[in-house]
Short mmCIF file of N, CA, C and O in Angstrom, two decimals:
data_model
loop_
_atom_site.label_atom_id
_atom_site.label_comp_id
_atom_site.label_asym_id
_atom_site.label_seq_id
_atom_site.Cartn_x
_atom_site.Cartn_y
_atom_site.Cartn_z
N UNK S 1 1.88 -7.62 28.68
CA UNK S 1 1.10 -7.50 27.47
C UNK S 1 2.05 -7.62 26.28
O UNK S 1 3.12 -7.07 26.26
N UNK S 2 1.63 -8.32 25.24
CA UNK S 2 2.48 -8.60 24.09
C UNK S 2 2.26 -7.64 22.93
O UNK S 2 2.46 -8.00 21.79
N UNK S 3 1.80 -6.43 23.15
CA UNK S 3 1.59 -5.49 22.07
C UNK S 3 0.10 -5.30 21.81
O UNK S 3 -0.74 -5.96 22.40
N UNK S 4 -0.24 -4.39 20.91
CA UNK S 4 -1.64 -4.06 20.65
C UNK S 4 -2.42 -5.25 20.09
O UNK S 4 -1.85 -6.14 19.46
N UNK S 5 -3.70 -5.26 20.34
CA UNK S 5 -4.59 -6.25 19.75
C UNK S 5 -5.64 -5.52 18.94
O UNK S 5 -5.69 -4.29 18.92
N UNK S 6 -6.53 -6.27 18.30
CA UNK S 6 -7.56 -5.66 17.47
C UNK S 6 -8.47 -4.74 18.26
O UNK S 6 -9.10 -3.86 17.71
N UNK S 7 -8.58 -4.92 19.57
CA UNK S 7 -9.51 -4.14 20.36
C UNK S 7 -8.88 -2.87 20.92
O UNK S 7 -9.56 -2.09 21.56
N UNK S 8 -7.59 -2.69 20.72
CA UNK S 8 -6.91 -1.50 21.22
C UNK S 8 -7.09 -0.35 20.24
O UNK S 8 -7.69 -0.49 19.18
N UNK S 9 -6.55 0.78 20.61
CA UNK S 9 -6.59 1.93 19.73
C UNK S 9 -5.75 1.66 18.49
O UNK S 9 -4.90 0.77 18.47
N UNK S 10 -6.00 2.42 17.43
CA UNK S 10 -5.22 2.21 16.20
C UNK S 10 -3.72 2.35 16.45
O UNK S 10 -3.29 3.10 17.32
N UNK S 11 -2.95 1.60 15.70
CA UNK S 11 -1.49 1.67 15.78
C UNK S 11 -0.97 2.15 14.43
O UNK S 11 -1.57 1.86 13.39
N UNK S 12 0.13 2.89 14.44
CA UNK S 12 0.68 3.33 13.16
C UNK S 12 2.19 3.31 13.20
O UNK S 12 2.81 3.42 14.25
N UNK S 13 2.75 3.13 12.02
CA UNK S 13 4.19 3.12 11.82
C UNK S 13 4.48 4.06 10.68
O UNK S 13 3.73 4.15 9.72
N UNK S 14 5.61 4.75 10.77
CA UNK S 14 6.03 5.70 9.73
C UNK S 14 7.53 5.54 9.56
O UNK S 14 8.27 5.56 10.55
N UNK S 15 7.97 5.37 8.32
CA UNK S 15 9.41 5.18 8.09
C UNK S 15 9.80 5.83 6.77
O UNK S 15 9.07 5.76 5.78
N UNK S 16 10.97 6.48 6.78
CA UNK S 16 11.54 7.03 5.55
C UNK S 16 12.29 5.91 4.84
O UNK S 16 13.01 5.13 5.48
N UNK S 17 12.10 5.83 3.54
CA UNK S 17 12.74 4.81 2.72
C UNK S 17 13.60 5.47 1.66
O UNK S 17 13.30 6.57 1.20
N UNK S 18 14.67 4.80 1.24
CA UNK S 18 15.51 5.37 0.19
C UNK S 18 14.74 5.44 -1.13
O UNK S 18 13.84 4.65 -1.39
N UNK S 19 15.11 6.39 -1.95
CA UNK S 19 14.48 6.57 -3.26
C UNK S 19 15.15 5.63 -4.27
O UNK S 19 15.63 6.06 -5.33
N UNK S 20 15.20 4.35 -3.91
CA UNK S 20 15.79 3.33 -4.77
C UNK S 20 14.94 2.07 -4.69
O UNK S 20 14.08 1.93 -3.82
N UNK S 21 15.22 1.12 -5.58
CA UNK S 21 14.49 -0.15 -5.59
C UNK S 21 14.67 -0.93 -4.28
O UNK S 21 13.84 -1.77 -3.93
N UNK S 22 15.72 -0.63 -3.53
CA UNK S 22 15.94 -1.31 -2.24
C UNK S 22 14.82 -1.00 -1.25
O UNK S 22 14.64 -1.73 -0.27
N UNK S 23 14.04 0.04 -1.50
CA UNK S 23 12.93 0.39 -0.60
C UNK S 23 11.81 -0.63 -0.64
O UNK S 23 11.09 -0.80 0.34
N UNK S 24 11.66 -1.33 -1.75
CA UNK S 24 10.52 -2.25 -1.91
C UNK S 24 10.55 -3.39 -0.89
O UNK S 24 9.56 -3.59 -0.16
N UNK S 25 11.63 -4.16 -0.76
CA UNK S 25 11.60 -5.24 0.23
C UNK S 25 11.52 -4.73 1.67
O UNK S 25 10.92 -5.38 2.53
N UNK S 26 12.10 -3.56 1.93
CA UNK S 26 12.01 -2.99 3.28
C UNK S 26 10.55 -2.65 3.60
O UNK S 26 10.05 -2.95 4.69
N UNK S 27 9.85 -2.06 2.65
CA UNK S 27 8.45 -1.70 2.85
C UNK S 27 7.59 -2.95 3.06
O UNK S 27 6.72 -2.98 3.94
N UNK S 28 7.84 -3.99 2.27
CA UNK S 28 7.08 -5.24 2.43
C UNK S 28 7.29 -5.81 3.83
O UNK S 28 6.35 -6.24 4.49
N UNK S 29 8.54 -5.81 4.28
CA UNK S 29 8.85 -6.36 5.61
C UNK S 29 8.17 -5.54 6.71
O UNK S 29 7.67 -6.11 7.68
N UNK S 30 8.15 -4.21 6.57
CA UNK S 30 7.51 -3.38 7.57
C UNK S 30 6.01 -3.68 7.66
O UNK S 30 5.46 -3.82 8.75
N UNK S 31 5.36 -3.80 6.53
CA UNK S 31 3.92 -4.10 6.52
C UNK S 31 3.66 -5.47 7.15
O UNK S 31 2.77 -5.62 7.98
N UNK S 32 4.45 -6.45 6.77
CA UNK S 32 4.29 -7.81 7.33
C UNK S 32 4.46 -7.78 8.85
O UNK S 32 3.66 -8.33 9.60
N UNK S 33 5.50 -7.08 9.32
CA UNK S 33 5.78 -6.98 10.75
C UNK S 33 4.67 -6.23 11.47
O UNK S 33 4.23 -6.64 12.55
N UNK S 34 4.20 -5.12 10.90
CA UNK S 34 3.15 -4.33 11.54
C UNK S 34 1.88 -5.14 11.71
O UNK S 34 1.26 -5.14 12.78
N UNK S 35 1.48 -5.88 10.68
CA UNK S 35 0.25 -6.66 10.77
C UNK S 35 0.41 -7.84 11.73
O UNK S 35 -0.51 -8.16 12.47
N UNK S 36 1.59 -8.44 11.77
CA UNK S 36 1.82 -9.56 12.68
C UNK S 36 1.92 -9.08 14.12
O UNK S 36 1.44 -9.75 15.04
N UNK S 37 2.52 -7.92 14.33
CA UNK S 37 2.74 -7.41 15.69
C UNK S 37 1.44 -7.13 16.42
O UNK S 37 1.35 -7.30 17.62
N UNK S 38 0.42 -6.70 15.70
CA UNK S 38 -0.85 -6.41 16.35
C UNK S 38 -1.83 -7.56 16.19
O UNK S 38 -3.01 -7.42 16.48
N UNK S 39 -1.32 -8.69 15.72
CA UNK S 39 -2.16 -9.87 15.51
C UNK S 39 -3.38 -9.49 14.69
O UNK S 39 -4.51 -9.86 14.98
N UNK S 40 -3.13 -8.72 13.67
CA UNK S 40 -4.20 -8.19 12.83
C UNK S 40 -4.63 -9.24 11.82
O UNK S 40 -3.84 -10.06 11.39
N UNK S 41 -5.87 -9.20 11.44
CA UNK S 41 -6.41 -10.22 10.55
C UNK S 41 -6.63 -9.70 9.12
O UNK S 41 -7.37 -10.29 8.37
N UNK S 42 -6.00 -8.59 8.75
CA UNK S 42 -6.03 -8.18 7.35
C UNK S 42 -5.13 -9.14 6.58
O UNK S 42 -4.23 -9.75 7.14
N UNK S 43 -5.36 -9.27 5.31
CA UNK S 43 -4.59 -10.19 4.47
C UNK S 43 -3.17 -9.63 4.29
O UNK S 43 -2.96 -8.71 3.51
N UNK S 44 -2.23 -10.20 5.00
CA UNK S 44 -0.85 -9.72 4.99
C UNK S 44 -0.22 -9.86 3.60
O UNK S 44 0.51 -8.98 3.17
N UNK S 45 -0.48 -10.96 2.91
CA UNK S 45 0.09 -11.16 1.58
C UNK S 45 -0.37 -10.07 0.62
O UNK S 45 0.43 -9.51 -0.14
N UNK S 46 -1.66 -9.76 0.64
CA UNK S 46 -2.19 -8.72 -0.23
C UNK S 46 -1.62 -7.36 0.16
O UNK S 46 -1.24 -6.57 -0.70
N UNK S 47 -1.54 -7.09 1.46
CA UNK S 47 -0.98 -5.83 1.92
C UNK S 47 0.47 -5.67 1.45
O UNK S 47 0.87 -4.59 0.99
N UNK S 48 1.25 -6.73 1.53
CA UNK S 48 2.64 -6.67 1.07
C UNK S 48 2.72 -6.41 -0.43
O UNK S 48 3.52 -5.59 -0.89
N UNK S 49 1.91 -7.12 -1.21
CA UNK S 49 1.91 -6.96 -2.66
C UNK S 49 1.56 -5.53 -3.05
O UNK S 49 2.27 -4.90 -3.86
N UNK S 50 0.49 -5.00 -2.49
CA UNK S 50 0.05 -3.66 -2.86
C UNK S 50 1.03 -2.59 -2.38
O UNK S 50 1.26 -1.60 -3.07
N UNK S 51 1.63 -2.82 -1.22
CA UNK S 51 2.66 -1.90 -0.72
C UNK S 51 3.84 -1.88 -1.68
O UNK S 51 4.37 -0.81 -2.02
N UNK S 52 4.26 -3.05 -2.12
CA UNK S 52 5.38 -3.14 -3.07
C UNK S 52 5.07 -2.35 -4.34
O UNK S 52 5.95 -1.66 -4.89
N UNK S 53 3.84 -2.44 -4.82
CA UNK S 53 3.44 -1.71 -6.03
C UNK S 53 3.51 -0.20 -5.80
O UNK S 53 4.04 0.54 -6.64
N UNK S 54 2.98 0.27 -4.67
CA UNK S 54 3.01 1.71 -4.39
C UNK S 54 4.44 2.23 -4.26
O UNK S 54 4.77 3.29 -4.80
N UNK S 55 5.27 1.51 -3.54
CA UNK S 55 6.65 1.95 -3.34
C UNK S 55 7.41 1.92 -4.67
O UNK S 55 8.14 2.87 -5.00
N UNK S 56 7.26 0.85 -5.44
CA UNK S 56 7.95 0.76 -6.73
C UNK S 56 7.52 1.90 -7.65
O UNK S 56 8.36 2.51 -8.34
N UNK S 57 6.22 2.24 -7.65
CA UNK S 57 5.76 3.35 -8.47
C UNK S 57 6.35 4.67 -8.01
O UNK S 57 6.74 5.50 -8.83
N UNK S 58 6.42 4.88 -6.70
CA UNK S 58 7.00 6.13 -6.18
C UNK S 58 8.46 6.25 -6.57
O UNK S 58 8.92 7.32 -6.96
N UNK S 59 9.19 5.15 -6.49
CA UNK S 59 10.61 5.17 -6.85
C UNK S 59 10.78 5.41 -8.35
O UNK S 59 11.58 6.23 -8.78
N UNK S 60 9.98 4.73 -9.15
CA UNK S 60 10.15 4.79 -10.61
C UNK S 60 9.62 6.08 -11.22
O UNK S 60 10.21 6.61 -12.17
N UNK S 61 8.54 6.61 -10.69
CA UNK S 61 7.85 7.72 -11.36
C UNK S 61 8.03 9.08 -10.70
O UNK S 61 7.40 10.05 -11.14
N UNK S 62 8.86 9.19 -9.68
CA UNK S 62 9.11 10.51 -9.09
C UNK S 62 10.58 10.84 -9.22
O UNK S 62 11.44 9.97 -9.10
N UNK S 63 10.85 12.11 -9.50
CA UNK S 63 12.22 12.56 -9.69
C UNK S 63 12.88 12.83 -8.35
O UNK S 63 12.22 12.98 -7.33
N UNK S 64 14.19 12.89 -8.39
CA UNK S 64 14.95 13.25 -7.20
C UNK S 64 15.45 12.04 -6.45
O UNK S 64 15.13 10.90 -6.78
N UNK S 65 16.24 12.33 -5.46
CA UNK S 65 16.79 11.24 -4.67
C UNK S 65 16.41 11.35 -3.19
O UNK S 65 16.89 10.63 -2.35
N UNK S 66 15.49 12.28 -2.89
CA UNK S 66 15.01 12.41 -1.52
C UNK S 66 14.22 11.18 -1.12
O UNK S 66 13.69 10.46 -1.97
N UNK S 67 14.13 10.92 0.16
CA UNK S 67 13.43 9.72 0.60
C UNK S 67 11.93 9.78 0.31
O UNK S 67 11.35 10.84 0.14
N UNK S 68 11.33 8.60 0.24
CA UNK S 68 9.88 8.48 0.22
C UNK S 68 9.50 7.99 1.61
O UNK S 68 10.36 7.55 2.38
N UNK S 69 8.24 8.09 1.95
CA UNK S 69 7.83 7.72 3.29
C UNK S 69 6.69 6.71 3.23
O UNK S 69 5.77 6.84 2.43
N UNK S 70 6.79 5.70 4.07
CA UNK S 70 5.75 4.67 4.19
C UNK S 70 5.03 4.88 5.51
O UNK S 70 5.67 5.02 6.56
N UNK S 71 3.71 4.92 5.47
CA UNK S 71 2.88 5.04 6.67
C UNK S 71 1.91 3.87 6.69
O UNK S 71 1.18 3.65 5.72
N UNK S 72 1.94 3.10 7.77
CA UNK S 72 1.05 1.95 7.93
C UNK S 72 0.19 2.21 9.15
O UNK S 72 0.72 2.44 10.24
N UNK S 73 -1.12 2.19 8.95
CA UNK S 73 -2.06 2.35 10.06
C UNK S 73 -2.89 1.08 10.17
O UNK S 73 -3.46 0.63 9.19
N UNK S 74 -2.94 0.54 11.39
CA UNK S 74 -3.72 -0.67 11.64
C UNK S 74 -4.83 -0.30 12.61
O UNK S 74 -4.57 0.25 13.68
N UNK S 75 -6.06 -0.56 12.17
CA UNK S 75 -7.24 -0.25 12.97
C UNK S 75 -8.06 -1.52 13.17
O UNK S 75 -7.84 -2.51 12.46
N UNK S 76 -9.00 -1.53 14.09
CA UNK S 76 -9.82 -2.72 14.28
C UNK S 76 -10.58 -3.15 13.03
O UNK S 76 -10.90 -4.32 12.87
N UNK S 77 -10.83 -2.22 12.12
CA UNK S 77 -11.60 -2.54 10.91
C UNK S 77 -10.72 -2.94 9.73
O UNK S 77 -11.23 -3.36 8.70
N UNK S 78 -9.41 -2.78 9.83
CA UNK S 78 -8.52 -3.11 8.72
C UNK S 78 -7.23 -2.33 8.80
O UNK S 78 -6.82 -1.90 9.87
N UNK S 79 -6.60 -2.14 7.65
CA UNK S 79 -5.36 -1.37 7.62
C UNK S 79 -5.37 -0.42 6.45
O UNK S 79 -6.07 -0.62 5.47
N UNK S 80 -4.59 0.65 6.59
CA UNK S 80 -4.37 1.59 5.50
C UNK S 80 -2.88 1.78 5.35
O UNK S 80 -2.16 1.93 6.34
N UNK S 81 -2.42 1.75 4.11
CA UNK S 81 -1.02 1.97 3.80
C UNK S 81 -0.94 3.17 2.88
O UNK S 81 -1.69 3.27 1.91
N UNK S 82 -0.03 4.10 3.21
CA UNK S 82 0.22 5.27 2.37
C UNK S 82 1.69 5.33 2.01
O UNK S 82 2.54 4.98 2.83
N UNK S 83 1.95 5.79 0.79
CA UNK S 83 3.31 6.07 0.37
C UNK S 83 3.35 7.54 -0.02
O UNK S 83 2.60 7.99 -0.88
N UNK S 84 4.22 8.29 0.65
CA UNK S 84 4.38 9.72 0.40
C UNK S 84 5.60 9.92 -0.49
O UNK S 84 6.65 9.33 -0.24
N UNK S 85 5.45 10.75 -1.52
CA UNK S 85 6.58 11.07 -2.37
C UNK S 85 6.57 12.57 -2.66
O UNK S 85 5.58 13.24 -2.40
N UNK S 86 7.68 13.10 -3.19
CA UNK S 86 7.79 14.55 -3.37
C UNK S 86 7.10 15.11 -4.62
O UNK S 86 7.06 16.31 -4.81
N UNK S 87 6.54 14.26 -5.47
CA UNK S 87 5.91 14.72 -6.72
C UNK S 87 4.43 15.01 -6.48
O UNK S 87 3.68 14.09 -6.15
N UNK S 88 3.98 16.25 -6.68
CA UNK S 88 2.57 16.55 -6.43
C UNK S 88 1.62 16.01 -7.50
O UNK S 88 0.42 15.95 -7.28
N UNK S 89 2.17 15.57 -8.64
CA UNK S 89 1.32 15.07 -9.73
C UNK S 89 0.64 13.76 -9.31
O UNK S 89 1.30 12.81 -8.90
N UNK S 90 -0.71 13.70 -9.41
CA UNK S 90 -1.41 12.48 -9.00
C UNK S 90 -1.14 11.33 -9.95
O UNK S 90 -0.83 11.53 -11.12
N UNK S 91 -1.24 10.09 -9.44
CA UNK S 91 -1.08 8.93 -10.32
C UNK S 91 -2.25 8.91 -11.30
O UNK S 91 -3.41 9.00 -10.90
N UNK S 92 -1.95 8.83 -12.58
CA UNK S 92 -2.96 8.99 -13.62
C UNK S 92 -4.13 8.04 -13.57
O UNK S 92 -5.27 8.45 -13.74
N UNK S 93 -3.90 6.78 -13.35
CA UNK S 93 -4.99 5.83 -13.46
C UNK S 93 -5.17 4.98 -12.22
O UNK S 93 -5.42 3.79 -12.31
N UNK S 94 -5.05 5.59 -11.06
CA UNK S 94 -5.23 4.82 -9.83
C UNK S 94 -6.69 4.44 -9.62
O UNK S 94 -7.00 3.29 -9.33
N UNK S 95 -7.59 5.40 -9.78
CA UNK S 95 -9.00 5.09 -9.51
C UNK S 95 -9.80 4.84 -10.77
O UNK S 95 -10.85 4.23 -10.70
N UNK S 96 -9.33 5.29 -11.92
CA UNK S 96 -10.01 5.04 -13.19
C UNK S 96 -8.96 4.68 -14.22
O UNK S 96 -8.01 5.43 -14.42
N UNK S 97 -9.11 3.52 -14.89
CA UNK S 97 -8.11 3.14 -15.89
C UNK S 97 -8.04 4.12 -17.05
O UNK S 97 -9.06 4.63 -17.50
N UNK S 98 -6.83 4.41 -17.51
CA UNK S 98 -6.60 5.24 -18.68
C UNK S 98 -5.58 4.55 -19.57
O UNK S 98 -4.49 4.28 -19.11
N UNK S 99 -5.83 4.24 -20.78
CA UNK S 99 -7.13 4.31 -21.45
C UNK S 99 -8.04 3.20 -20.93
O UNK S 99 -7.57 2.28 -20.28
N UNK S 100 -9.34 3.31 -21.23
CA UNK S 100 -10.27 2.29 -20.72
C UNK S 100 -9.84 0.89 -21.13
O UNK S 100 -9.28 0.68 -22.19
N UNK S 101 -10.11 -0.06 -20.24
CA UNK S 101 -9.78 -1.45 -20.53
C UNK S 101 -8.62 -1.94 -19.70
O UNK S 101 -8.08 -1.25 -18.86
N UNK S 102 -8.25 -3.16 -19.95
CA UNK S 102 -7.18 -3.81 -19.21
C UNK S 102 -5.83 -3.51 -19.86
O UNK S 102 -5.75 -3.21 -21.04
N UNK S 103 -4.74 -3.64 -19.09
CA UNK S 103 -3.41 -3.43 -19.68
C UNK S 103 -3.11 -4.50 -20.73
O UNK S 103 -3.62 -5.61 -20.67
N UNK S 104 -2.26 -4.14 -21.67
CA UNK S 104 -1.82 -5.07 -22.70
C UNK S 104 -1.01 -6.19 -22.03
O UNK S 104 -0.03 -5.91 -21.34
N UNK S 105 -1.41 -7.47 -22.21
CA UNK S 105 -0.69 -8.56 -21.54
C UNK S 105 0.75 -8.70 -21.99
O UNK S 105 1.55 -9.34 -21.31
N UNK S 106 1.13 -8.10 -23.10
CA UNK S 106 2.50 -8.20 -23.60
C UNK S 106 3.39 -7.09 -23.08
O UNK S 106 4.60 -7.13 -23.28
N UNK S 107 2.81 -6.11 -22.42
CA UNK S 107 3.61 -5.02 -21.87
C UNK S 107 4.15 -5.39 -20.50
O UNK S 107 3.49 -6.07 -19.72
N UNK S 108 5.34 -4.91 -20.21
CA UNK S 108 5.98 -5.21 -18.93
C UNK S 108 5.39 -4.40 -17.78
O UNK S 108 5.41 -4.82 -16.64
N UNK S 109 4.84 -3.22 -18.07
CA UNK S 109 4.30 -2.33 -17.04
C UNK S 109 2.80 -2.17 -17.21
O UNK S 109 2.22 -2.56 -18.21
N UNK S 110 2.15 -1.56 -16.22
CA UNK S 110 0.75 -1.20 -16.37
C UNK S 110 -0.21 -2.00 -15.52
O UNK S 110 -1.41 -1.77 -15.57
N UNK S 111 0.28 -2.93 -14.72
CA UNK S 111 -0.61 -3.76 -13.92
C UNK S 111 -0.66 -3.37 -12.45
O UNK S 111 -1.56 -3.77 -11.74
N UNK S 112 0.30 -2.59 -11.98
CA UNK S 112 0.39 -2.26 -10.56
C UNK S 112 -0.84 -1.53 -10.04
O UNK S 112 -1.42 -1.93 -9.03
N UNK S 113 -1.26 -0.47 -10.73
CA UNK S 113 -2.42 0.27 -10.27
C UNK S 113 -3.70 -0.55 -10.45
O UNK S 113 -4.63 -0.43 -9.65
N UNK S 114 -3.74 -1.40 -11.47
CA UNK S 114 -4.87 -2.32 -11.63
C UNK S 114 -4.98 -3.25 -10.43
O UNK S 114 -6.07 -3.47 -9.89
N UNK S 115 -3.85 -3.78 -9.98
CA UNK S 115 -3.86 -4.64 -8.79
C UNK S 115 -4.38 -3.88 -7.57
O UNK S 115 -5.19 -4.39 -6.79
N UNK S 116 -3.91 -2.66 -7.39
CA UNK S 116 -4.33 -1.86 -6.25
C UNK S 116 -5.83 -1.59 -6.32
O UNK S 116 -6.55 -1.76 -5.33
N UNK S 117 -6.33 -1.19 -7.48
CA UNK S 117 -7.77 -0.94 -7.64
C UNK S 117 -8.59 -2.19 -7.37
O UNK S 117 -9.65 -2.14 -6.75
N UNK S 118 -8.11 -3.32 -7.84
CA UNK S 118 -8.87 -4.56 -7.77
C UNK S 118 -8.84 -5.22 -6.41
O UNK S 118 -9.85 -5.72 -5.92
N UNK S 119 -7.68 -5.23 -5.75
CA UNK S 119 -7.51 -6.00 -4.52
C UNK S 119 -7.77 -5.22 -3.24
O UNK S 119 -7.96 -5.82 -2.18
N UNK S 120 -7.79 -3.90 -3.31
CA UNK S 120 -8.03 -3.11 -2.10
C UNK S 120 -9.52 -2.84 -1.94
O UNK S 120 -10.28 -2.90 -2.91
N UNK S 121 -9.93 -2.52 -0.71
CA UNK S 121 -11.33 -2.14 -0.51
C UNK S 121 -11.56 -0.71 -0.97
O UNK S 121 -12.65 -0.35 -1.37
N UNK S 122 -10.51 0.12 -0.94
CA UNK S 122 -10.56 1.47 -1.49
C UNK S 122 -9.12 1.95 -1.67
O UNK S 122 -8.19 1.42 -1.06
N UNK S 123 -8.96 2.94 -2.54
CA UNK S 123 -7.63 3.49 -2.80
C UNK S 123 -7.80 4.91 -3.30
O UNK S 123 -8.88 5.32 -3.71
N UNK S 124 -6.71 5.66 -3.26
CA UNK S 124 -6.76 7.02 -3.75
C UNK S 124 -5.45 7.74 -3.53
O UNK S 124 -4.43 7.12 -3.24
N UNK S 125 -5.51 9.04 -3.67
CA UNK S 125 -4.33 9.88 -3.46
C UNK S 125 -4.80 11.22 -2.92
O UNK S 125 -5.97 11.58 -3.05
N UNK S 126 -3.87 11.92 -2.27
CA UNK S 126 -4.17 13.24 -1.74
C UNK S 126 -2.90 14.06 -1.75
O UNK S 126 -1.80 13.52 -1.63
N UNK S 127 -3.06 15.38 -1.90
CA UNK S 127 -1.86 16.23 -1.84
C UNK S 127 -1.35 16.32 -0.40
O UNK S 127 -2.12 16.20 0.55
N UNK S 128 -0.06 16.50 -0.27
CA UNK S 128 0.56 16.74 1.03
C UNK S 128 1.36 18.03 0.92
O UNK S 128 1.53 18.57 -0.17
N UNK S 129 1.89 18.50 2.03
CA UNK S 129 2.69 19.72 2.02
C UNK S 129 3.95 19.60 1.20
O UNK S 129 4.50 20.60 0.75
N UNK S 130 4.40 18.37 0.97
CA UNK S 130 5.66 18.19 0.23
C UNK S 130 5.51 17.33 -1.01
O UNK S 130 6.50 16.87 -1.56
N UNK S 131 4.30 17.09 -1.48
CA UNK S 131 4.08 16.26 -2.68
C UNK S 131 2.72 15.62 -2.64
O UNK S 131 1.70 16.29 -2.67
N UNK S 132 2.69 14.29 -2.55
CA UNK S 132 1.42 13.57 -2.49
C UNK S 132 1.55 12.31 -1.67
O UNK S 132 2.66 11.83 -1.40
N UNK S 133 0.41 11.77 -1.27
CA UNK S 133 0.33 10.46 -0.63
C UNK S 133 -0.61 9.61 -1.48
O UNK S 133 -1.69 10.06 -1.87
N UNK S 134 -0.20 8.40 -1.78
CA UNK S 134 -1.03 7.44 -2.50
C UNK S 134 -1.32 6.33 -1.50
O UNK S 134 -0.41 5.87 -0.80
N UNK S 135 -2.59 5.89 -1.40
CA UNK S 135 -2.97 4.98 -0.33
C UNK S 135 -3.91 3.88 -0.81
O UNK S 135 -4.53 4.00 -1.87
N UNK S 136 -3.99 2.83 0.01
CA UNK S 136 -5.02 1.80 -0.16
C UNK S 136 -5.46 1.33 1.21
O UNK S 136 -4.74 1.49 2.20
N UNK S 137 -6.64 0.75 1.26
CA UNK S 137 -7.17 0.15 2.49
C UNK S 137 -7.52 -1.31 2.24
O UNK S 137 -7.97 -1.66 1.16
N UNK S 138 -7.32 -2.11 3.27
CA UNK S 138 -7.74 -3.51 3.26
C UNK S 138 -8.58 -3.76 4.51
O UNK S 138 -8.21 -3.30 5.59
N UNK S 139 -9.68 -4.48 4.37
CA UNK S 139 -10.49 -4.79 5.54
C UNK S 139 -9.93 -5.98 6.31
O UNK S 139 -9.08 -6.71 5.81
N UNK S 140 -10.44 -6.16 7.52
CA UNK S 140 -10.12 -7.36 8.30
C UNK S 140 -10.75 -8.54 7.58
O UNK S 140 -11.87 -8.46 7.09
N UNK S 141 -10.01 -9.64 7.50
CA UNK S 141 -10.56 -10.86 6.92
C UNK S 141 -11.41 -11.53 8.00
O UNK S 141 -10.92 -11.74 9.12
N UNK S 142 -12.68 -11.86 7.71
CA UNK S 142 -13.52 -12.50 8.72
C UNK S 142 -12.89 -13.79 9.25
O UNK S 142 -12.22 -14.51 8.49
N UNK S 143 -13.08 -14.08 10.52
CA UNK S 143 -12.45 -15.23 11.18
C UNK S 143 -12.70 -16.53 10.43
O UNK S 143 -11.81 -17.36 10.29
N UNK S 144 -13.91 -16.73 9.91
CA UNK S 144 -14.20 -17.99 9.22
C UNK S 144 -13.48 -18.13 7.89
O UNK S 144 -13.42 -19.20 7.33
N UNK S 145 -12.88 -17.06 7.37
CA UNK S 145 -12.18 -17.12 6.09
C UNK S 145 -10.67 -17.09 6.24
O UNK S 145 -9.95 -17.14 5.27
N UNK S 146 -10.18 -16.96 7.48
CA UNK S 146 -8.75 -16.92 7.70
C UNK S 146 -8.14 -18.31 7.56
O UNK S 146 -8.74 -19.29 7.95
N UNK S 147 -6.90 -18.39 7.04
CA UNK S 147 -6.23 -19.68 6.97
C UNK S 147 -5.94 -20.21 8.37
O UNK S 147 -5.70 -19.44 9.30
N UNK S 148 -5.97 -21.51 8.51
CA UNK S 148 -5.72 -22.14 9.83
C UNK S 148 -4.25 -22.31 10.04
O UNK S 148 -3.46 -22.55 9.22
#
């Protein structure tokens, strides 16, 4: 057998990442590998992009040098990616933009959470014993819409 398939039980991966910008490409690679390993049909490019945004936000907006943690769960219905960090403060505008409206196109920051809200099927955050987890979900792409 060559690893899990869509019909098997859910698969998950968990990895500690450094609290530096170097965590972003490692997290992208893990998500790409996890989705490919189970021959999953979630949109890998979107999963990588949104993972990069979550990890970059955790690195940039949380204090300390302790590791952050990436959790990737692949289920028959899609995938969920969580990034755990030590700061219990929730991300301000993950589910509702603050202030209302779109980010200023001339600003360098402010689009990451908009991308997560727009491209995921759902997203949110929850407290953990050591801080918080910020997550998104992506559904399986229907077979007729997958690239050949």
